[in-house]
Coordinates of C-alpha atoms and ligand atoms in Angstrom, one line a residue:
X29 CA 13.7 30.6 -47.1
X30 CA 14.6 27.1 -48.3
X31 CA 13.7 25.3 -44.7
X32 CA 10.2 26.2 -43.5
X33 CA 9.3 23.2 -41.5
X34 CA 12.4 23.8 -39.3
X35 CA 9.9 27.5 -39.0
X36 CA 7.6 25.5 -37.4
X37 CA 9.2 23.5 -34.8
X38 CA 8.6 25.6 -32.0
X39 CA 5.1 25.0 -32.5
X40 CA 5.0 21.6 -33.5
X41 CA 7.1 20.9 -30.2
X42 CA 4.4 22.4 -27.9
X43 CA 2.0 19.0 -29.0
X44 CA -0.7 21.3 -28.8
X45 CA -4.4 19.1 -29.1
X46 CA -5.9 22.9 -29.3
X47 CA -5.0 25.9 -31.7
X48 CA -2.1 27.9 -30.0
X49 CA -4.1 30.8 -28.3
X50 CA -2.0 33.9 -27.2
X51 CA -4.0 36.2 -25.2
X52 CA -3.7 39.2 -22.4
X53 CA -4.8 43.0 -22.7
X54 CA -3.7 45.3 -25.3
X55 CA -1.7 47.1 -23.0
X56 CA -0.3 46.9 -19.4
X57 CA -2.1 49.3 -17.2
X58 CA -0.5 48.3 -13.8
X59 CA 1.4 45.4 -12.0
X60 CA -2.5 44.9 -10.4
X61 CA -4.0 44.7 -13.8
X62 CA -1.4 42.9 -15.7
X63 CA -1.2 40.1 -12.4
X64 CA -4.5 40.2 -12.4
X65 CA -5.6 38.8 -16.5
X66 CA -3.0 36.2 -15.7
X67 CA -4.4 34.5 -13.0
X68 CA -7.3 34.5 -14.5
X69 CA -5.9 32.9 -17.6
X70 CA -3.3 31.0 -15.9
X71 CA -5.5 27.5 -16.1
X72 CA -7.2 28.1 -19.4
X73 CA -6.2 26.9 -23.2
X74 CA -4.0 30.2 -23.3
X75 CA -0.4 29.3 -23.8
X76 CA 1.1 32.5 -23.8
X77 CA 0.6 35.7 -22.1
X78 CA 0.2 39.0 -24.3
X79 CA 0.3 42.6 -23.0
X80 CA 1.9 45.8 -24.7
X81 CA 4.7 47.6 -23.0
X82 CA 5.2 50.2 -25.9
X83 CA 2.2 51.3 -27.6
X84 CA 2.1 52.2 -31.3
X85 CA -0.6 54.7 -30.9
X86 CA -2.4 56.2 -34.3
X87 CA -2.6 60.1 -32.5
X88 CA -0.4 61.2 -30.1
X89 CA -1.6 62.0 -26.7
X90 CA -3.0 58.6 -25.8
X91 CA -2.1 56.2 -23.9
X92 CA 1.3 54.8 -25.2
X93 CA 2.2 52.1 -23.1
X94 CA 3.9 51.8 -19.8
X95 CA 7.4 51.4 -20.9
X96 CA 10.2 49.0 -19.5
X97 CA 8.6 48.6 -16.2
X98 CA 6.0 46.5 -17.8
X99 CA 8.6 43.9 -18.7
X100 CA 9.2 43.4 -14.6
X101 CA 5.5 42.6 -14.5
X102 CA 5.3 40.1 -17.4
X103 CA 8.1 38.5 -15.8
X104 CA 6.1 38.1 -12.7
X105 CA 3.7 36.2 -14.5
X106 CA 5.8 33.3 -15.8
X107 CA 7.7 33.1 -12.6
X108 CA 3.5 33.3 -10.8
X109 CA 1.6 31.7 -13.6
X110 CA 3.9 29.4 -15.7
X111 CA 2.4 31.3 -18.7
X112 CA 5.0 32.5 -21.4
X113 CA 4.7 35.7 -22.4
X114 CA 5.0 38.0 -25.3
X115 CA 5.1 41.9 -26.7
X116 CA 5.8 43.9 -29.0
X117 CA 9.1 45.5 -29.8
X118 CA 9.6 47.9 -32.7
X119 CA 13.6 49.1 -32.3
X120 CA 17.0 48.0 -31.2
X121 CA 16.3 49.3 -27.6
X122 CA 12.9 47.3 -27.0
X123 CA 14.2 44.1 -28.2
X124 CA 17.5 44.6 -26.1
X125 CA 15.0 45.3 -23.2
X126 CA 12.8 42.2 -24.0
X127 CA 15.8 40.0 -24.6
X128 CA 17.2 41.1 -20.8
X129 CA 14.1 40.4 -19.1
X130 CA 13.5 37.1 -20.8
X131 CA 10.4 37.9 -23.0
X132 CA 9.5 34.3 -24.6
X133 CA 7.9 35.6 -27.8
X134 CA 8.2 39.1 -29.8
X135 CA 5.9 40.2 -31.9
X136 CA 6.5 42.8 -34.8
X137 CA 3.7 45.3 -34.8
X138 CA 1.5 45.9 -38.4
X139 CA 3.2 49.7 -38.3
X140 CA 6.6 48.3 -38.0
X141 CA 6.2 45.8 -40.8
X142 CA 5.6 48.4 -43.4
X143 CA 9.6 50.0 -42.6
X144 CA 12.1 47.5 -44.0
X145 CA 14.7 49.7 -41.9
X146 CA 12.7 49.2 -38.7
X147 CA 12.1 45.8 -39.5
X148 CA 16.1 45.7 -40.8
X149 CA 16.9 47.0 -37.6
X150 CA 14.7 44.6 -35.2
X151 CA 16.4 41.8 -37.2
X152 CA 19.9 42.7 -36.5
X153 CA 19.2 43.2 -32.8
X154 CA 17.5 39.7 -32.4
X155 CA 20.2 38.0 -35.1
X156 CA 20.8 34.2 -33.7
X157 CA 18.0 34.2 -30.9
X158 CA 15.7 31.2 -29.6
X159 CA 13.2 33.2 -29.3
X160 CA 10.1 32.9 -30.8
X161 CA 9.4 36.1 -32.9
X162 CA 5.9 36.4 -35.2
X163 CA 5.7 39.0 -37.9
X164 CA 1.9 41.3 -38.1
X165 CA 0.7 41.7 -41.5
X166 CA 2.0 45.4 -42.7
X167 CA -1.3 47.8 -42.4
X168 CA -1.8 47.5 -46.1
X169 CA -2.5 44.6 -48.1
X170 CA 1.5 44.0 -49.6
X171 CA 1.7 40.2 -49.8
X172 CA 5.7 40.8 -50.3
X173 CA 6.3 43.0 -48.2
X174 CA 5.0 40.9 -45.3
X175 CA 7.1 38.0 -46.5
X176 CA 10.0 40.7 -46.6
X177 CA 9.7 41.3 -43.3
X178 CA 10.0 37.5 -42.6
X179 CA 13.1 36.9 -45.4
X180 CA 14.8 39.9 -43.1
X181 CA 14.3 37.9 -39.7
X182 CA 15.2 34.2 -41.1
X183 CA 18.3 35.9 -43.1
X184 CA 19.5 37.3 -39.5
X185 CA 19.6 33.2 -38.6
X186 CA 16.0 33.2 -36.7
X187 CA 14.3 30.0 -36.9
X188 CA 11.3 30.3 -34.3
X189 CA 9.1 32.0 -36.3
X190 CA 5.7 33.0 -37.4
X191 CA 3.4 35.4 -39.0
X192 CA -0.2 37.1 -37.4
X193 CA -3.1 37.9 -39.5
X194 CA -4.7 41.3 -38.4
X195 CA -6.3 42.6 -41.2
X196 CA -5.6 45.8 -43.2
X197 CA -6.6 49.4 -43.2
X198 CA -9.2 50.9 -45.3
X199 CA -10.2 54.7 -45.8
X200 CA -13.8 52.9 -46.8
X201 CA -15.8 52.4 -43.6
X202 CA -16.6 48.7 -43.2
X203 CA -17.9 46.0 -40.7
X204 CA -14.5 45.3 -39.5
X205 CA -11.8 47.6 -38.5
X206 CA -9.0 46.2 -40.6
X207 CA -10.4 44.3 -43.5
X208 CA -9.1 40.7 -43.1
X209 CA -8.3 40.1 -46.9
X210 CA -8.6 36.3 -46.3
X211 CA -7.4 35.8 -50.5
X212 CA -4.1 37.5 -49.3
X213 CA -3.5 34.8 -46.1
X214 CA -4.6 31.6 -47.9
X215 CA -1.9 33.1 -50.7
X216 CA 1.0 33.5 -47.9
X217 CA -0.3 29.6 -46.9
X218 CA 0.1 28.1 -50.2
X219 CA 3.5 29.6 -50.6
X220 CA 5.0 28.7 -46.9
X221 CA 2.6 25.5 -45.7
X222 CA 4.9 25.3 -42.9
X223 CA 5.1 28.6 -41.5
X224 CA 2.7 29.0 -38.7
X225 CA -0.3 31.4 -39.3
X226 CA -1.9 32.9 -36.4
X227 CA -4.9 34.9 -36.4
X228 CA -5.8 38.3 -34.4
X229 CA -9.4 38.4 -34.9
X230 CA -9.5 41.1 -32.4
X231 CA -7.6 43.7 -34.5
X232 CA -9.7 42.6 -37.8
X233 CA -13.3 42.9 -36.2
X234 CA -12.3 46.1 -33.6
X235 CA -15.5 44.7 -31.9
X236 CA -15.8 42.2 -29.4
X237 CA -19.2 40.5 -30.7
X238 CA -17.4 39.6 -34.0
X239 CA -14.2 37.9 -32.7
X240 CA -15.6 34.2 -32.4
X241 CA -17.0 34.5 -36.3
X242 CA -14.1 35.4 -37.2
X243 CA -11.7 33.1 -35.2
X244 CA -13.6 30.0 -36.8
X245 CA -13.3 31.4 -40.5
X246 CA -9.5 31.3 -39.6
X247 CA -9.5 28.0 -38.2
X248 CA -11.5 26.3 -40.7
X249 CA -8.7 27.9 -42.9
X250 CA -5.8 26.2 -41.1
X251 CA -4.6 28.9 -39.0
X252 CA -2.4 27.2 -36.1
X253 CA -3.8 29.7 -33.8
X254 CA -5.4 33.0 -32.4
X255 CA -4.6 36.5 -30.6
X256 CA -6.7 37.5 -28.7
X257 CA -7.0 41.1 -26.8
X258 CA -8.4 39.9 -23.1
X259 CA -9.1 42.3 -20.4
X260 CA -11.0 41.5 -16.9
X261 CA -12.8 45.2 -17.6
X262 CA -12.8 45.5 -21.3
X263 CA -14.7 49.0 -21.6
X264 CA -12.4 50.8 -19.2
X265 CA -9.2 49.6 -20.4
X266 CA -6.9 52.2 -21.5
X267 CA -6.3 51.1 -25.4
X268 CA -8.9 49.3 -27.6
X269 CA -11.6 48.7 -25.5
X270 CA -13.9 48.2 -28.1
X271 CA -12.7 44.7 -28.9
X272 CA -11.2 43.2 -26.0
X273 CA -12.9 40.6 -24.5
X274 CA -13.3 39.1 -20.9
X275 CA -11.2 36.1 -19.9
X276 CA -14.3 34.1 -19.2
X277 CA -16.0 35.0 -22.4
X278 CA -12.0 33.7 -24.1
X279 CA -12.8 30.2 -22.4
X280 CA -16.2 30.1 -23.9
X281 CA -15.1 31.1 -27.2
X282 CA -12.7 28.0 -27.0
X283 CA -15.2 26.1 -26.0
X284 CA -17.3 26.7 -28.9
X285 CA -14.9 27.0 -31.8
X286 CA -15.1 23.9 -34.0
X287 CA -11.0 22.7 -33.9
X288 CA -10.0 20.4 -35.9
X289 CA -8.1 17.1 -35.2
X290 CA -6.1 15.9 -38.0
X291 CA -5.6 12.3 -36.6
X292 CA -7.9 10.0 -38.7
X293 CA -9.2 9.8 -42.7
X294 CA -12.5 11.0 -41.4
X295 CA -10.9 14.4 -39.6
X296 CA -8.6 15.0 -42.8
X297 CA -11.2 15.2 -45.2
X298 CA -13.7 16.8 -43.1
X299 CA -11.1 19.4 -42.4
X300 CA -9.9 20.0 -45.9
X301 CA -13.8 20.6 -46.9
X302 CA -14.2 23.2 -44.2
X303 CA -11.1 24.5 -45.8
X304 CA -12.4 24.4 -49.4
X305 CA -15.8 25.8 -48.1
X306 CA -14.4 28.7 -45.8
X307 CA -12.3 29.8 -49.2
X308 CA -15.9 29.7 -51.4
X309 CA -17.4 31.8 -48.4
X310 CA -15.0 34.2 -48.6
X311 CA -15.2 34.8 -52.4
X312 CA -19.2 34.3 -52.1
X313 CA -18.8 37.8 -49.6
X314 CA -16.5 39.3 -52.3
X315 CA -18.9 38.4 -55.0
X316 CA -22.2 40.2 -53.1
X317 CA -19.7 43.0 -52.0
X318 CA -18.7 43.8 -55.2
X319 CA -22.5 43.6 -56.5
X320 CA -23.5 46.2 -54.3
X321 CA -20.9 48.6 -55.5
X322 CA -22.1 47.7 -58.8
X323 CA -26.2 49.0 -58.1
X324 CA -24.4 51.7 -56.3
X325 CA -22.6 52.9 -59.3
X326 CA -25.9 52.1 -61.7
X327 CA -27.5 53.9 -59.2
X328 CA -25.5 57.2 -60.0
X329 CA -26.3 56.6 -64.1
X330 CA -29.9 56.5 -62.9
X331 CA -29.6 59.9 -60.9
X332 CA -27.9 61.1 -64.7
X333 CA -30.7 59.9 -66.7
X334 CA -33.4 61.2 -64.4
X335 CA -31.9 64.4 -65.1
X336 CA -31.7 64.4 -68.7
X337 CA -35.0 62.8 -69.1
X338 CA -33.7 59.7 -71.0
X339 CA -35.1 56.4 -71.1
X340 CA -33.4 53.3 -68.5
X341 CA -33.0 50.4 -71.1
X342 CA -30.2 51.4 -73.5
X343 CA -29.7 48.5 -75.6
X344 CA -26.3 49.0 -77.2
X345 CA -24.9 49.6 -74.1
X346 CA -26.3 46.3 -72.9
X347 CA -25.2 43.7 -76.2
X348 CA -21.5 45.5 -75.5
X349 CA -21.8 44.6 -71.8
X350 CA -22.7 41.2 -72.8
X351 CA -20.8 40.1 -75.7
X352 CA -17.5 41.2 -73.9
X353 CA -18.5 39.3 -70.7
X354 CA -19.6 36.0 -72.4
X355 CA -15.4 36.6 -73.9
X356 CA -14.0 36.9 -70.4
X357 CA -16.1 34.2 -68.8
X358 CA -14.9 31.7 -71.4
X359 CA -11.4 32.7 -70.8
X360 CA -12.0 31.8 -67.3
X361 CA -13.7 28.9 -67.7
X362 CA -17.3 29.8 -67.3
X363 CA -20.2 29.0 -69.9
X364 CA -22.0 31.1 -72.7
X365 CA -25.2 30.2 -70.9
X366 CA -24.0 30.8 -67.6
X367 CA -22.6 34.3 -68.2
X368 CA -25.4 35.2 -70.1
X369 CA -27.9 34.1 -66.9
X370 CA -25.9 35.6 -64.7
X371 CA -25.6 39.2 -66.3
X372 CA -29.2 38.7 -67.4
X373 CA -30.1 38.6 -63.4
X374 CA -27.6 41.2 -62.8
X375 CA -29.0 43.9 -65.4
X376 CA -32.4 43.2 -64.4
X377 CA -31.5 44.1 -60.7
X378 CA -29.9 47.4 -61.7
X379 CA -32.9 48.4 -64.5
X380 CA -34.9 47.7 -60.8
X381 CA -32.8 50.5 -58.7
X382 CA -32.5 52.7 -61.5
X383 CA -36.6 52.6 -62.6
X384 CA -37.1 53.1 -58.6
X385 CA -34.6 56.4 -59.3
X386 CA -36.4 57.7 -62.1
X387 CA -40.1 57.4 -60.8
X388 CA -38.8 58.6 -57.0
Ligands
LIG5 C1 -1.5 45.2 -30.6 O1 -1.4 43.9 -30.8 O2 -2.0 45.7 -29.6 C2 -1.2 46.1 -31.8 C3 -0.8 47.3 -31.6 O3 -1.4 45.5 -32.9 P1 -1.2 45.9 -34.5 O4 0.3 46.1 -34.7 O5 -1.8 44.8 -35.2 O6 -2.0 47.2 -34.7
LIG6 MN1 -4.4 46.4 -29.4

């Protein structure tokens, strides 16, 4: 991909002065419903209209989407709103369908990402269009295969393009329904600067309460917008009603998000510290994570020495530990005194849970 700023043009063309924000329900319900979102978000920062028509659905035997009709109703809403809208296609058929009724943007789905035929196949059917398309993440955390899936749509001569953040799938249960793995989207930005980066908080969090956190982490990472699932009655909608949120609520999140201007000295370096700082935050969540898991797993040893009646401190053990950790932290740059702090903290923590085992 030897032109990404042509990628970006699309966007850059819009002179936004706000991130782009694409919003609308998960699905289409009706014409009432689907009419209904848009005039509410017809005079708001929201500069194109979401909805699904075909619904990738995890089980069968939900909902899965209203079919082709829906498209009649989306184009209702430019010609009623002025909005530009936007869904998701996954074969030759739904694109050809998009394509008739004048969809503006197509997005490819995180479950049609992971197919290079499927995502083979959307790329033949779209070769040469003006249309904007954005690629999903694939459901699991494949740095190349997501830029595959882009390589496949610029190859079929696509230029409007763009990728969407939505986290990836875990069998762990965590806060978030698809863990965003910010390491792996500040990667794809290094790589491609130029291609635009939007973020789908409300796929990541699966809950509406955690959508603005996570829409300013993605700002203050340089994301050129969000996606955001928006439904008048969020709890009765017929997909992912758990995370959608109302279109007033969208307006105040807007409101509140810190944006930031890039015009001025001032605005540049403030925004490439948020930047910096929304990176350590990330690996500062990684770091107490992976701590956890650590006096989880000393936990366990404590469990096994409780029942074999042997004593906590095991000092071998610990000058191994140590001597090979004060190696690797000066291969990566990190002091002899610091290393030895740090797993001096980190031992004493886990001598804590494992005395609290053994006297329980
Ligand atoms: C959606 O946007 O409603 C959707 C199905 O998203 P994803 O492909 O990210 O699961
Ligand atoms: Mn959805």
């Amino acid at each position: 991909m030897e032109n990404t700023k042509e990628m970006r043009s699309w966007l850059d063309d819009m002179g936004l002065d706000h991130p782009l924000v694409i919003a609308g329900p998960c699905s289409a319900e009706t014409e009432e419903q689907v009419m209904r979102i848009a005039n509410d978000l017809k005079d708001t920062d929201v500069n194109y209209y979401r909805a699904g028509i075909w619904k990738p659905r995890t089980r069968p035997g939900n909902f899965e989407g209203v079919g082709a009709l829906g498209l009649k109703w989306l184009q209702k809403v430019k010609a009623e709103t002025g909005m530009k809208t936007a869904t998701e296609v996954a074969n030759r058929a739904h694109v050809e369908l998009a394509l008739e009724h004048d969809i503006d943007l197509l997005w490819i789905g995180a479950r049609s990402t992971v197919s290079p035929f499927i995502v083979q196949e959307i790329a033949d059917a779209l070769e040469g269009t003006d249309k904007v398309v954005l690629i999903k993440n694939p459901v699991n955390p494949d740095l190349s295969l997501w830029l595959g899936a882009v390589e496949r749509l610029y190859s079929a001569n696509i230029k409007k393009l763009g990728v969407i953040h939505r986290g990836f799938s875990t069998y762990e249960k965590t806060k978030y329904r698809n863990i965003p793995e910010w390491q792996l989207a500040i990667d794809l930005q290094t790589r491609f600067p130029d291609l635009p980066i939007i973020n789908d908080p409300s796929h990541i969090t699966g809950k509406r309460d955690m959508i603005f956190d996570v829409s300013q982490t993605a700002l203050d990472l340089n994301f050129d917008g969000l996606m955001i699932e928006t439904h008048y009655d969020p709890d009765n909608a017929w997909s992912d009603a758990a995370q959608q949120v109302t279109p007033e609520r969208l307006v105040q999140i807007m409101q509140d998000l810190r944006i930031r201007k890039e015009s001025d000295a001032e605005a540049e370096y403030n925004s490439k510290l948020s930047n910096l700082r929304a990176q350590i935050d990330v690996i500062d969540n990684q770091l107490i994570d992976t701590l956890g898991k650590r006096m989880k797993i000393s936990d366990g040893i404590g469990q096994l020495k409780k029942q074999k009646n042997v004593a906590v401190l095991q000092s071998n053990r610990w000058n191994q530990i140590l001597g090979a950790m004060i190696l690797e932290g000066e291969a990566n740059g990190l002091s002899e005194e610091f290393v030895l702090r740090m797993f001096k903290a980190i031992h004493q923590e886990s001598i804590n849970h494992q005395e609290k085992i053994i006297k329980a």
